PDB file of C-alpha atoms and ligand atoms in Angstrom:
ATOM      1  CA  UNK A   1      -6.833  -0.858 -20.059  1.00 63.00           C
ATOM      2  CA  UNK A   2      -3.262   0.805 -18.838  1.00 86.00           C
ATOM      3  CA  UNK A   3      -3.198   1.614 -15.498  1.00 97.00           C
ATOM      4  CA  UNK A   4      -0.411   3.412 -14.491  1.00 97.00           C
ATOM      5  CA  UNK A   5       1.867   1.059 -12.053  1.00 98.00           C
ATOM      6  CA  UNK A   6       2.277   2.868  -8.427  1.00 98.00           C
ATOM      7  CA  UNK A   7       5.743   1.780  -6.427  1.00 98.00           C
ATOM      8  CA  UNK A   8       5.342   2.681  -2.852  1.00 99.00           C
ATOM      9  CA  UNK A   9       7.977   1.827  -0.121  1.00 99.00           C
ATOM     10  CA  UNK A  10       6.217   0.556   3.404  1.00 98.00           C
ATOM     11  CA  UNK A  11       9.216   2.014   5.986  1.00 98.00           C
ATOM     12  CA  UNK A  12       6.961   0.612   8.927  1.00 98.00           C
ATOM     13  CA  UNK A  13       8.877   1.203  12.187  1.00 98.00           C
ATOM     14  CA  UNK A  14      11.923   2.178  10.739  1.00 98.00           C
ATOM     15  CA  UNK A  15      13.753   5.338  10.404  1.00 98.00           C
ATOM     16  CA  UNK A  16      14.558   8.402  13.004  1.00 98.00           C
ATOM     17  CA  UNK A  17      13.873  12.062  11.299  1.00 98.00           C
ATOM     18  CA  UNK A  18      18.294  11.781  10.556  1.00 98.00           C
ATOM     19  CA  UNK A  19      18.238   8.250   8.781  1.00 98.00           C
ATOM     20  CA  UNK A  20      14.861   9.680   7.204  1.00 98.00           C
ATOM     21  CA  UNK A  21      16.632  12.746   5.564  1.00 98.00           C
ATOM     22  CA  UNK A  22      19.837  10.828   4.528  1.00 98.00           C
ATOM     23  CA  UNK A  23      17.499   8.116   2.964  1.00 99.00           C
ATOM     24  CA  UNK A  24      15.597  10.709   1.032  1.00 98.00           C
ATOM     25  CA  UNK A  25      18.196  12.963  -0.119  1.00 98.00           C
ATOM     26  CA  UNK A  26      19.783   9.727  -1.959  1.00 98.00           C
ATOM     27  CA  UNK A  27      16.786   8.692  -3.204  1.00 98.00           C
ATOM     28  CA  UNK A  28      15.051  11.493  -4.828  1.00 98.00           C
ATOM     29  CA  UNK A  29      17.990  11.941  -7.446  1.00 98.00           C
ATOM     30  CA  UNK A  30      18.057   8.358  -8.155  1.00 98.00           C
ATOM     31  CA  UNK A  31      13.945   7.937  -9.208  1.00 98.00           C
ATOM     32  CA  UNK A  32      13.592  11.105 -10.937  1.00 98.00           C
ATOM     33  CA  UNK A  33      12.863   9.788 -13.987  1.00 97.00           C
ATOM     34  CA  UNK A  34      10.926   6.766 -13.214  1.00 98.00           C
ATOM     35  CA  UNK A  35       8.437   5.717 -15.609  1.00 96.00           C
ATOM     36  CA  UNK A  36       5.774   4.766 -13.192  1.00 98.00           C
ATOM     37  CA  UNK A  37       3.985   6.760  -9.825  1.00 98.00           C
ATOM     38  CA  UNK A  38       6.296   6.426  -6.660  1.00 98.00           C
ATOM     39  CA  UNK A  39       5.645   7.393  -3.078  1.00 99.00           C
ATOM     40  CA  UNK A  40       7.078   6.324   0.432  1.00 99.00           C
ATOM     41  CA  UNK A  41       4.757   5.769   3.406  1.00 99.00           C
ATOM     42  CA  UNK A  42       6.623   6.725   6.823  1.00 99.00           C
ATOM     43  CA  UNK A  43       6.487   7.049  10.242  1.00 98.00           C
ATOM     44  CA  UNK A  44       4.505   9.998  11.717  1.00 98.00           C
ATOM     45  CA  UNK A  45       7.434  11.187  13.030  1.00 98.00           C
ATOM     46  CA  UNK A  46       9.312  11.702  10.033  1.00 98.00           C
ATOM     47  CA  UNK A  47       6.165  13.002   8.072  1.00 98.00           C
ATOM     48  CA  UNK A  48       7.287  16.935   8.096  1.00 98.00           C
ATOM     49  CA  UNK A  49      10.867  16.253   7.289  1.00 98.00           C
ATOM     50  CA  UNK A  50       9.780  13.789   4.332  1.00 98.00           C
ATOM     51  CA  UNK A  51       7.683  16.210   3.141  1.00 98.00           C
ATOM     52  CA  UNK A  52       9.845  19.368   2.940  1.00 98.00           C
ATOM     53  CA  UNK A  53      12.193  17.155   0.928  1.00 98.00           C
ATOM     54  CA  UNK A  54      10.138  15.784  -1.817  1.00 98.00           C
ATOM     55  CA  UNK A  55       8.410  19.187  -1.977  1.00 98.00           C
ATOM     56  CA  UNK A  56       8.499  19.860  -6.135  1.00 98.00           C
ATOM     57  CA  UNK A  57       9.847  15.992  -6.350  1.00 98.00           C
ATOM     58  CA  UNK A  58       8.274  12.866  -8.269  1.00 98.00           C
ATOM     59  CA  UNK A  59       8.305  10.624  -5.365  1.00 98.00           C
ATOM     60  CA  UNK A  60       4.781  10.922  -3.522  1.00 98.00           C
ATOM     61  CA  UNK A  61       4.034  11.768   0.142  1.00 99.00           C
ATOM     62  CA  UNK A  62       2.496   8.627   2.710  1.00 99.00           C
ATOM     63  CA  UNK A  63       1.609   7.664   5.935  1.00 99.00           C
ATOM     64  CA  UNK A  64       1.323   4.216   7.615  1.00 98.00           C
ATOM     65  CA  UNK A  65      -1.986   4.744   9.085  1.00 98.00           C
ATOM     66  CA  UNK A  66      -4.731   6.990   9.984  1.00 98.00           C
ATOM     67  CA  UNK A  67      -7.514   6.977  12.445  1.00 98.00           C
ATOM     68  CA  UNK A  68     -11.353   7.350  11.320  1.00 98.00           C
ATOM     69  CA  UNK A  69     -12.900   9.932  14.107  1.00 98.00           C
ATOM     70  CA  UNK A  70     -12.295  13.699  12.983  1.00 97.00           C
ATOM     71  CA  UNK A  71     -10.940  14.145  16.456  1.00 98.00           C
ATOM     72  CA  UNK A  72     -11.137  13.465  19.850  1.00 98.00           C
ATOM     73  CA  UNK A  73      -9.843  10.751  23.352  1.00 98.00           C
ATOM     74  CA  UNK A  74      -7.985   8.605  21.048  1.00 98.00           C
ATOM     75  CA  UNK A  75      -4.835   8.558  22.770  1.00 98.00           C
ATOM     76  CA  UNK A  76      -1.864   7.692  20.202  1.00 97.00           C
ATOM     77  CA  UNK A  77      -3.875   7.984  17.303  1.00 98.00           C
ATOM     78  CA  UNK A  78      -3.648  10.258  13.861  1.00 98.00           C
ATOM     79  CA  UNK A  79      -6.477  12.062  12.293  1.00 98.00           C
ATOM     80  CA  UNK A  80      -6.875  13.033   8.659  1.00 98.00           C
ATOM     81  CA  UNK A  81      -6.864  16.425   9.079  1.00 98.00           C
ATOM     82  CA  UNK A  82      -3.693  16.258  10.419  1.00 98.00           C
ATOM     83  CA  UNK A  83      -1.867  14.060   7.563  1.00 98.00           C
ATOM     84  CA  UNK A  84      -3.289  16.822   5.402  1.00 98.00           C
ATOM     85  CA  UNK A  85      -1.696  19.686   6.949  1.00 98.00           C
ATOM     86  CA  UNK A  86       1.477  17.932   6.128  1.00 98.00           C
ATOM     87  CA  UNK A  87       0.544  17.396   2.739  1.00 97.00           C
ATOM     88  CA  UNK A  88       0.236  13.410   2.455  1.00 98.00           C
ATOM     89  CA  UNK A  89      -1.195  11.765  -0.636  1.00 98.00           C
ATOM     90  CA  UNK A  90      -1.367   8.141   0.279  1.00 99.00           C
ATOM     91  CA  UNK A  91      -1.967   6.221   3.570  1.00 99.00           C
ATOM     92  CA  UNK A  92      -1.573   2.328   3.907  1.00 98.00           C
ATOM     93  CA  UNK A  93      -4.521   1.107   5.508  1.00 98.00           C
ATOM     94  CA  UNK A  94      -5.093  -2.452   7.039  1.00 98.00           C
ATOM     95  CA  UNK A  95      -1.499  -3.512   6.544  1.00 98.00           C
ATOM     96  CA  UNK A  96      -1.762  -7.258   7.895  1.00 97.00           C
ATOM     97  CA  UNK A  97       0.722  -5.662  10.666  1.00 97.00           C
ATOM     98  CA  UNK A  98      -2.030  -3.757  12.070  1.00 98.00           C
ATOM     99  CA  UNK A  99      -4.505  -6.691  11.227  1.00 97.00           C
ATOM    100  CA  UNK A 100      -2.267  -9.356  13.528  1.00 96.00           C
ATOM    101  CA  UNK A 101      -0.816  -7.213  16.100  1.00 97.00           C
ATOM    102  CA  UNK A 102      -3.098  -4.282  16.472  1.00 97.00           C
ATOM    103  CA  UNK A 103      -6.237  -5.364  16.387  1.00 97.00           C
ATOM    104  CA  UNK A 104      -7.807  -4.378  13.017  1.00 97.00           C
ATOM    105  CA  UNK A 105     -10.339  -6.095  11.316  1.00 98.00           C
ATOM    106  CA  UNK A 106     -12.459  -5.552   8.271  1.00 98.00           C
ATOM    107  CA  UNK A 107     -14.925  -2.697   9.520  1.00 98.00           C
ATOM    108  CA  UNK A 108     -11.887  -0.702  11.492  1.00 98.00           C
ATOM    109  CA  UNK A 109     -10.250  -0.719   8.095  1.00 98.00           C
ATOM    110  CA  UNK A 110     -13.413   0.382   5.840  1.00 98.00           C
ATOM    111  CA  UNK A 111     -13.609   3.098   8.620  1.00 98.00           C
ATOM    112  CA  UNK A 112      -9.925   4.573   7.929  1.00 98.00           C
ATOM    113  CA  UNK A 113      -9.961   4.414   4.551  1.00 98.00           C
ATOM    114  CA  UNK A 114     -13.375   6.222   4.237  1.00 98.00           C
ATOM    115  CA  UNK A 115     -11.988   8.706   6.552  1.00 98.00           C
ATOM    116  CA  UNK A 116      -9.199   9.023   4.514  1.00 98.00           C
ATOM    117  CA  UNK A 117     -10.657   9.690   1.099  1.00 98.00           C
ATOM    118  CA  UNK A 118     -13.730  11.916   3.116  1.00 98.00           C
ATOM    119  CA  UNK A 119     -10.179  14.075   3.842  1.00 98.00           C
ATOM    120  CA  UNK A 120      -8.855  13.863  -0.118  1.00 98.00           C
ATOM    121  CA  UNK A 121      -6.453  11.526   1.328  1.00 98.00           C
ATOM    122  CA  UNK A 122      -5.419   8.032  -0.820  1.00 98.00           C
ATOM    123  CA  UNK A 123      -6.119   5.158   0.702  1.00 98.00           C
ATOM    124  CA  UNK A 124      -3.601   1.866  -0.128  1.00 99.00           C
ATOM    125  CA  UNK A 125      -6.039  -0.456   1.483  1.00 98.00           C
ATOM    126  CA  UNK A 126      -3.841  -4.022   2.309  1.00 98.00           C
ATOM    127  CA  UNK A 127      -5.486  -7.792   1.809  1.00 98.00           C
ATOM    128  CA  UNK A 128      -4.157 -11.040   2.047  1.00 98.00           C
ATOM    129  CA  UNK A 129      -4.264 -14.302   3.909  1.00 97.00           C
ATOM    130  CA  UNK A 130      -2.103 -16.151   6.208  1.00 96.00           C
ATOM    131  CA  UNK A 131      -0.054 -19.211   5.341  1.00 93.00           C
ATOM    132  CA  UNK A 132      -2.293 -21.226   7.359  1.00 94.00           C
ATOM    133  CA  UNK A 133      -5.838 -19.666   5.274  1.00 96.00           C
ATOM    134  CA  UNK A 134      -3.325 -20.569   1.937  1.00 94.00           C
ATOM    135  CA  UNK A 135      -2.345 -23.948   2.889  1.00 92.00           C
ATOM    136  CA  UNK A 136      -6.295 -24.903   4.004  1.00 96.00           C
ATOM    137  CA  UNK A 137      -7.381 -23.427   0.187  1.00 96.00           C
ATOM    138  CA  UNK A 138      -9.274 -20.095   1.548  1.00 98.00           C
ATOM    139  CA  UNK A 139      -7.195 -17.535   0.022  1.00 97.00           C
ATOM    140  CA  UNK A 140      -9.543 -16.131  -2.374  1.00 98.00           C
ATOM    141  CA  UNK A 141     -12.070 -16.234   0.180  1.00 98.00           C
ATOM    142  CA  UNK A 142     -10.284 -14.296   2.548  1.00 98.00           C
ATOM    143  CA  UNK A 143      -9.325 -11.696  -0.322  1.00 98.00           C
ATOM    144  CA  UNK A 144     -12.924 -11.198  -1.376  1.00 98.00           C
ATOM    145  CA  UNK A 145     -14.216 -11.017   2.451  1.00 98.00           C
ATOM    146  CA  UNK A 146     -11.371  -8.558   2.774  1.00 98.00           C
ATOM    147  CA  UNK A 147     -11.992  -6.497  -0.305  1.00 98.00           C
ATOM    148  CA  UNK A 148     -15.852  -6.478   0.516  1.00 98.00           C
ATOM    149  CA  UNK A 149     -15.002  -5.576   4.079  1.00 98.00           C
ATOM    150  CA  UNK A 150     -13.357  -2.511   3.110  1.00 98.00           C
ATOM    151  CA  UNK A 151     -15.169  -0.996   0.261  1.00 98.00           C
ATOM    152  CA  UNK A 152     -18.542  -1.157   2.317  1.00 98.00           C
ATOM    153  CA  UNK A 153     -20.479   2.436   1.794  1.00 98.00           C
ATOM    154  CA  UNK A 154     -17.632   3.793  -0.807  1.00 98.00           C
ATOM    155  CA  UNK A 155     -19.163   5.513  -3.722  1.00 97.00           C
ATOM    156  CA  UNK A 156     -17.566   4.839  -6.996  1.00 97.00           C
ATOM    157  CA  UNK A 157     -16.719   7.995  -7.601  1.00 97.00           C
ATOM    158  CA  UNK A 158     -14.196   7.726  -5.022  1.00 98.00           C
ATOM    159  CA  UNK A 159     -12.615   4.217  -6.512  1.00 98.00           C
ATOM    160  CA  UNK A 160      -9.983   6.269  -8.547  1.00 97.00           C
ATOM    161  CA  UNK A 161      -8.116   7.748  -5.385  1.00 98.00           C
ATOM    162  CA  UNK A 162      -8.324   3.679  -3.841  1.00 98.00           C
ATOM    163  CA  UNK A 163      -4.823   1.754  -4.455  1.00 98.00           C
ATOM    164  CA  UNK A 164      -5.533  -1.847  -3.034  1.00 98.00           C
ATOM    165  CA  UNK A 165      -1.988  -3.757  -1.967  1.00 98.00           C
ATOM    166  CA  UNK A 166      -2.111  -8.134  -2.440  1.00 98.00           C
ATOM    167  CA  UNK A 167      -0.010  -8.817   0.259  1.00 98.00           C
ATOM    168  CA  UNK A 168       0.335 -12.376   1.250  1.00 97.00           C
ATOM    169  CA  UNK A 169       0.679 -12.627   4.521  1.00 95.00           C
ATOM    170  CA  UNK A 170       3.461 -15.239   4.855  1.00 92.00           C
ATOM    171  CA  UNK A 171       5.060 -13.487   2.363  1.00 92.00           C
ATOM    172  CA  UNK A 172       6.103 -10.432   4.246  1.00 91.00           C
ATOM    173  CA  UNK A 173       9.364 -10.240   5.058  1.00 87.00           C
ATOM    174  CA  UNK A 174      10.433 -13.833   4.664  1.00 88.00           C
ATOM    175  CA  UNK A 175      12.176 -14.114   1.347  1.00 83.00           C
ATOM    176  CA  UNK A 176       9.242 -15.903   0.393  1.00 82.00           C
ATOM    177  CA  UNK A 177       7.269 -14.483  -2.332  1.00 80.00           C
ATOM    178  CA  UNK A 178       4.319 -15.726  -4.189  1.00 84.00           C
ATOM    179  CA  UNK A 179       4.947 -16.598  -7.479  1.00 93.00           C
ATOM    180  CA  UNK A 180       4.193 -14.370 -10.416  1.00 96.00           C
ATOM    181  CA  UNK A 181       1.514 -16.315 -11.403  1.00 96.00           C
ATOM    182  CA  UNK A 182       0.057 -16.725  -7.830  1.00 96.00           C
ATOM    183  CA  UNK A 183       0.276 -13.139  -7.441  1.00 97.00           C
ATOM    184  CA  UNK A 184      -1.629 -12.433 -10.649  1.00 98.00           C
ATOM    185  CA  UNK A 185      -4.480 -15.351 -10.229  1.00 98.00           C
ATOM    186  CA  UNK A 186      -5.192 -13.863  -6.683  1.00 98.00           C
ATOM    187  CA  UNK A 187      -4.867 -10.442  -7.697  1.00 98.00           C
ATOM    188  CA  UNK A 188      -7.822 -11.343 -10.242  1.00 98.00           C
ATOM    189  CA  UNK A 189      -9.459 -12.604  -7.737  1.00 98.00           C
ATOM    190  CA  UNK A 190      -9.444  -9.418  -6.094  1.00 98.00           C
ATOM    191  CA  UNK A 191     -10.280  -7.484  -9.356  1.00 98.00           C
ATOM    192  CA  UNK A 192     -13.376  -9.742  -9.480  1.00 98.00           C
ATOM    193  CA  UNK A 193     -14.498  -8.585  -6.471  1.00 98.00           C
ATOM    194  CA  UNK A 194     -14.281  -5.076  -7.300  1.00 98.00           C
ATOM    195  CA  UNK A 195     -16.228  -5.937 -10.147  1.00 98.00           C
ATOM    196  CA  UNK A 196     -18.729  -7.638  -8.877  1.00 98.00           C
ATOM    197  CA  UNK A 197     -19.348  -4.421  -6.230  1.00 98.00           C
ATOM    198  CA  UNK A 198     -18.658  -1.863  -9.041  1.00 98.00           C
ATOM    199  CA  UNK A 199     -18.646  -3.150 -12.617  1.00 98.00           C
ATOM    200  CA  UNK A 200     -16.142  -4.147 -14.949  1.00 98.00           C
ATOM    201  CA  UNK A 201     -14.857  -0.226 -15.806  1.00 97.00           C
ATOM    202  CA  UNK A 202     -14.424  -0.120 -12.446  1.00 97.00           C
ATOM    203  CA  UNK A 203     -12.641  -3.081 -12.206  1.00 98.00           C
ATOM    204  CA  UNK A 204     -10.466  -2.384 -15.180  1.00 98.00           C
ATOM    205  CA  UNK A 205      -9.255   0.782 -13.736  1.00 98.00           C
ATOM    206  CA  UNK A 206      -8.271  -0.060  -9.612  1.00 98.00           C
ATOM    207  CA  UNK A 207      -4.631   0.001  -9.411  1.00 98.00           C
ATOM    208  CA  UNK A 208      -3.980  -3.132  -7.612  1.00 98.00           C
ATOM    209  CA  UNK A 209      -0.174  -3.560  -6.281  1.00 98.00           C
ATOM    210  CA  UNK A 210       1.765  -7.031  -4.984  1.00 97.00           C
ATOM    211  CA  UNK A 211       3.218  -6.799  -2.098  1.00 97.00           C
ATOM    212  CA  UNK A 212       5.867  -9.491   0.145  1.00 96.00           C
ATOM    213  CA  UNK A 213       9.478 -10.003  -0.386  1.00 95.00           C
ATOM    214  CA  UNK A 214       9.482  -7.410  -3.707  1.00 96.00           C
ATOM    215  CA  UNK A 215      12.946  -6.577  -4.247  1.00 97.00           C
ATOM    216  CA  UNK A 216      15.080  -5.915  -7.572  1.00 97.00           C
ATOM    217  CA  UNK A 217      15.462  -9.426  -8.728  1.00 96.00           C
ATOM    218  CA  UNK A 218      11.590 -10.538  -8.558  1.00 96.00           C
ATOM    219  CA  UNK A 219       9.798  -6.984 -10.075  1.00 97.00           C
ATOM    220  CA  UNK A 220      10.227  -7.156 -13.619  1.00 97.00           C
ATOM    221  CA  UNK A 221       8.760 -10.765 -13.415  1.00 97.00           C
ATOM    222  CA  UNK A 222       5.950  -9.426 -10.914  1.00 97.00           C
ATOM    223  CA  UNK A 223       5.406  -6.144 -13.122  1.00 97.00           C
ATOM    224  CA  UNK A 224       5.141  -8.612 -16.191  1.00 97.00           C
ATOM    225  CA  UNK A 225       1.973  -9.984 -14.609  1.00 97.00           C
ATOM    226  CA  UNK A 226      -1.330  -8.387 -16.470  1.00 97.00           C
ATOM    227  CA  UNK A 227      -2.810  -8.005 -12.894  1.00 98.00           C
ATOM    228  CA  UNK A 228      -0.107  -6.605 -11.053  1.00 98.00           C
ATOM    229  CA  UNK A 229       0.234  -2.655 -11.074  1.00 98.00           C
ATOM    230  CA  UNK A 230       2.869  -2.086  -8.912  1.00 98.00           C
ATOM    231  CA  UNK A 231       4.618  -2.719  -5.617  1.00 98.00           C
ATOM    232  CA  UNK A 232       4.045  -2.531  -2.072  1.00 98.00           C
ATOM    233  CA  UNK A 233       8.029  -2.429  -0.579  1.00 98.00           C
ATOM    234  CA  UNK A 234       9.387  -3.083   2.813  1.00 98.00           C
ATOM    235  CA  UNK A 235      12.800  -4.350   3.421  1.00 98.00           C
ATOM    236  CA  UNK A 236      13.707  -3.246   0.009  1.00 98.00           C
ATOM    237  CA  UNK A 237      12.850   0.685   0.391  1.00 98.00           C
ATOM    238  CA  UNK A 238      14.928   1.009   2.825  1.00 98.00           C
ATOM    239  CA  UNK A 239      18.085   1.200   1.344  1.00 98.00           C
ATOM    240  CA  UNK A 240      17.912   4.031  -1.497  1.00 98.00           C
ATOM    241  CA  UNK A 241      20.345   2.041  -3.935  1.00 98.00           C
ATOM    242  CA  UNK A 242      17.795  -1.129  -3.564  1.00 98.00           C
ATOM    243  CA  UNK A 243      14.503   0.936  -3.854  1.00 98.00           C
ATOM    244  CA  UNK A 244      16.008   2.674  -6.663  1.00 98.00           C
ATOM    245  CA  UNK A 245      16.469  -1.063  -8.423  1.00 98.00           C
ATOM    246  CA  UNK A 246      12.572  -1.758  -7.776  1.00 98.00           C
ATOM    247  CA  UNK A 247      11.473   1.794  -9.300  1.00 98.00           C
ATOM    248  CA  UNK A 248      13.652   1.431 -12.530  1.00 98.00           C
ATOM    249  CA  UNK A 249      12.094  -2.141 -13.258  1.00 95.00           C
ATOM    250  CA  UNK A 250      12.249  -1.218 -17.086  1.00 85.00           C
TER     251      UNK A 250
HETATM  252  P1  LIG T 301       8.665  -6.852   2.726  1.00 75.70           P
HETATM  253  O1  LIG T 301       8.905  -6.224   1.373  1.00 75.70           O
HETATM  254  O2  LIG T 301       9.725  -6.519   3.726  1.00 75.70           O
HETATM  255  O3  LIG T 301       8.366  -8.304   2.635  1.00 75.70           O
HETATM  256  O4  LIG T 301       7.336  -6.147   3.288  1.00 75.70           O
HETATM  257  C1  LIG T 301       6.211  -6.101   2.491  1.00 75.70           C
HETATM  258  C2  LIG T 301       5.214  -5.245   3.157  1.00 75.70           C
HETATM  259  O5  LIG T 301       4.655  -5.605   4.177  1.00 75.70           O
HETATM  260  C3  LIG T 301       4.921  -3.943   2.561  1.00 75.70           C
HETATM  261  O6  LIG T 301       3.806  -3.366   3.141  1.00 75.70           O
END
């Protein structure tokens, strides 16, 4: 089964609409002829400016996260219909950022992504444990509560617009990253899961990306991994020069 390998930069609370433009306008010349799917997920505020500039462009329109009501007294939230009026493809959902410091759990997450794909919106949906769940042997229970957790009431049909990120927590930006062969085995783990809620086509086919400390000198071992299809990129997509280096892997 070749899936093809999505690279998605995770700008998370980084970037004014200025840096956002100058970032872009180096980057887009420098991925244009990448071999695999690329996209950046930024802040709201930078959304509209993002978009005009990758208008006609490989490199894929995100967000960093999206509410579930159509509309309404959320104060400081984001609806679907309004990341499609600007166009966005993807949207990172239940980023373990949102999961520590924000409040989100399994159901809030389910919620946003179904509103998301409900919208034709792409949901990157995040899972991974915390160095503490690792060191006390439950990360592949945490992944498959996770990955159940979030895929609750989706119709298969809808599995081919899901990207699903492995992002160990105490990975994220530490340096540390799980090694390739962690990475894959949990990955599989994750892959198992689908396949136990969808069926092994299903399984075959989800695009499942690593994410943590992914930078130029660990993706080509990463991307080696039969499990891994891609890359979920913070510190390292925010330069264009050192996103550029993840992209071109091969
Ligand atoms: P770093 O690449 O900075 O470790 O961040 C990973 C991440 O959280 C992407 O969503």
């Amino acid at each position: 089964m070749s899936r093809l390998p999505i690279i998605a930069g995770n700008w998370k609370m980084n970037n004014t609409i200025k840096e956002t433009k100058e970032l872009l306008t180096a980057l887009i010349p420098l991925v244009k002829d990448a071999k695999c799917e690329v996209a950046v997920c930024v802040p709201y505020t930078s959304i509209a400016a993002a978009g005009d500039l990758l208008r006609g462009t490989n490199i894929k329109l995100g967000a960093e996260n999206i509410h579930w009501a159509d509309k309404g007294a959320f104060t400081g939230e984001i609806s679907a219909d309004m990341l499609k009026e600007l166009n966005v493809e993807y949207v990172i959902v239940g980023h373990s950022e949102r999961r520590q410091y924000f409040g989100e759990t399994d159901e809030t997450v389910n919620k946003r992504a179904k509103a998301a794909l409900s919208k034709g919106i792409k949901p990157i949906i995040c899972v991974g444990e915390l160095l503490n769940e690792r060191e006390s042997g439950k990360t592949d229970e945490v992944v498959i509560r996770q990955t159940n957790g979030a895929f609750v009431g989706i119709d298969a049909a809808e599995l081919k617009n899901i990207v699903i990120a492995y992002e160990p927590v105490w990975a994220i930006g530490t340096g540390k990253t799980a090694t390739s062969e962690d990475a894959d085995k949990t990955i599989a783990v994750i892959r198992n899961a689908v396949k136990e809620l969808y069926g092994k086509g299903a399984a075959d086919a989800m695009r499942i990306q690593y994410g943590g400390s992914m930078n130029a000198k660990n993706v080509a071992e990463l991307m080696a991994m039969p499990n891994i299809d891609g890359g979920l990129i913070g510190g390292a997509s925010l330069k264009a020069e050192d996103f550029k280096n993840v992209v071109l892997y091969r």
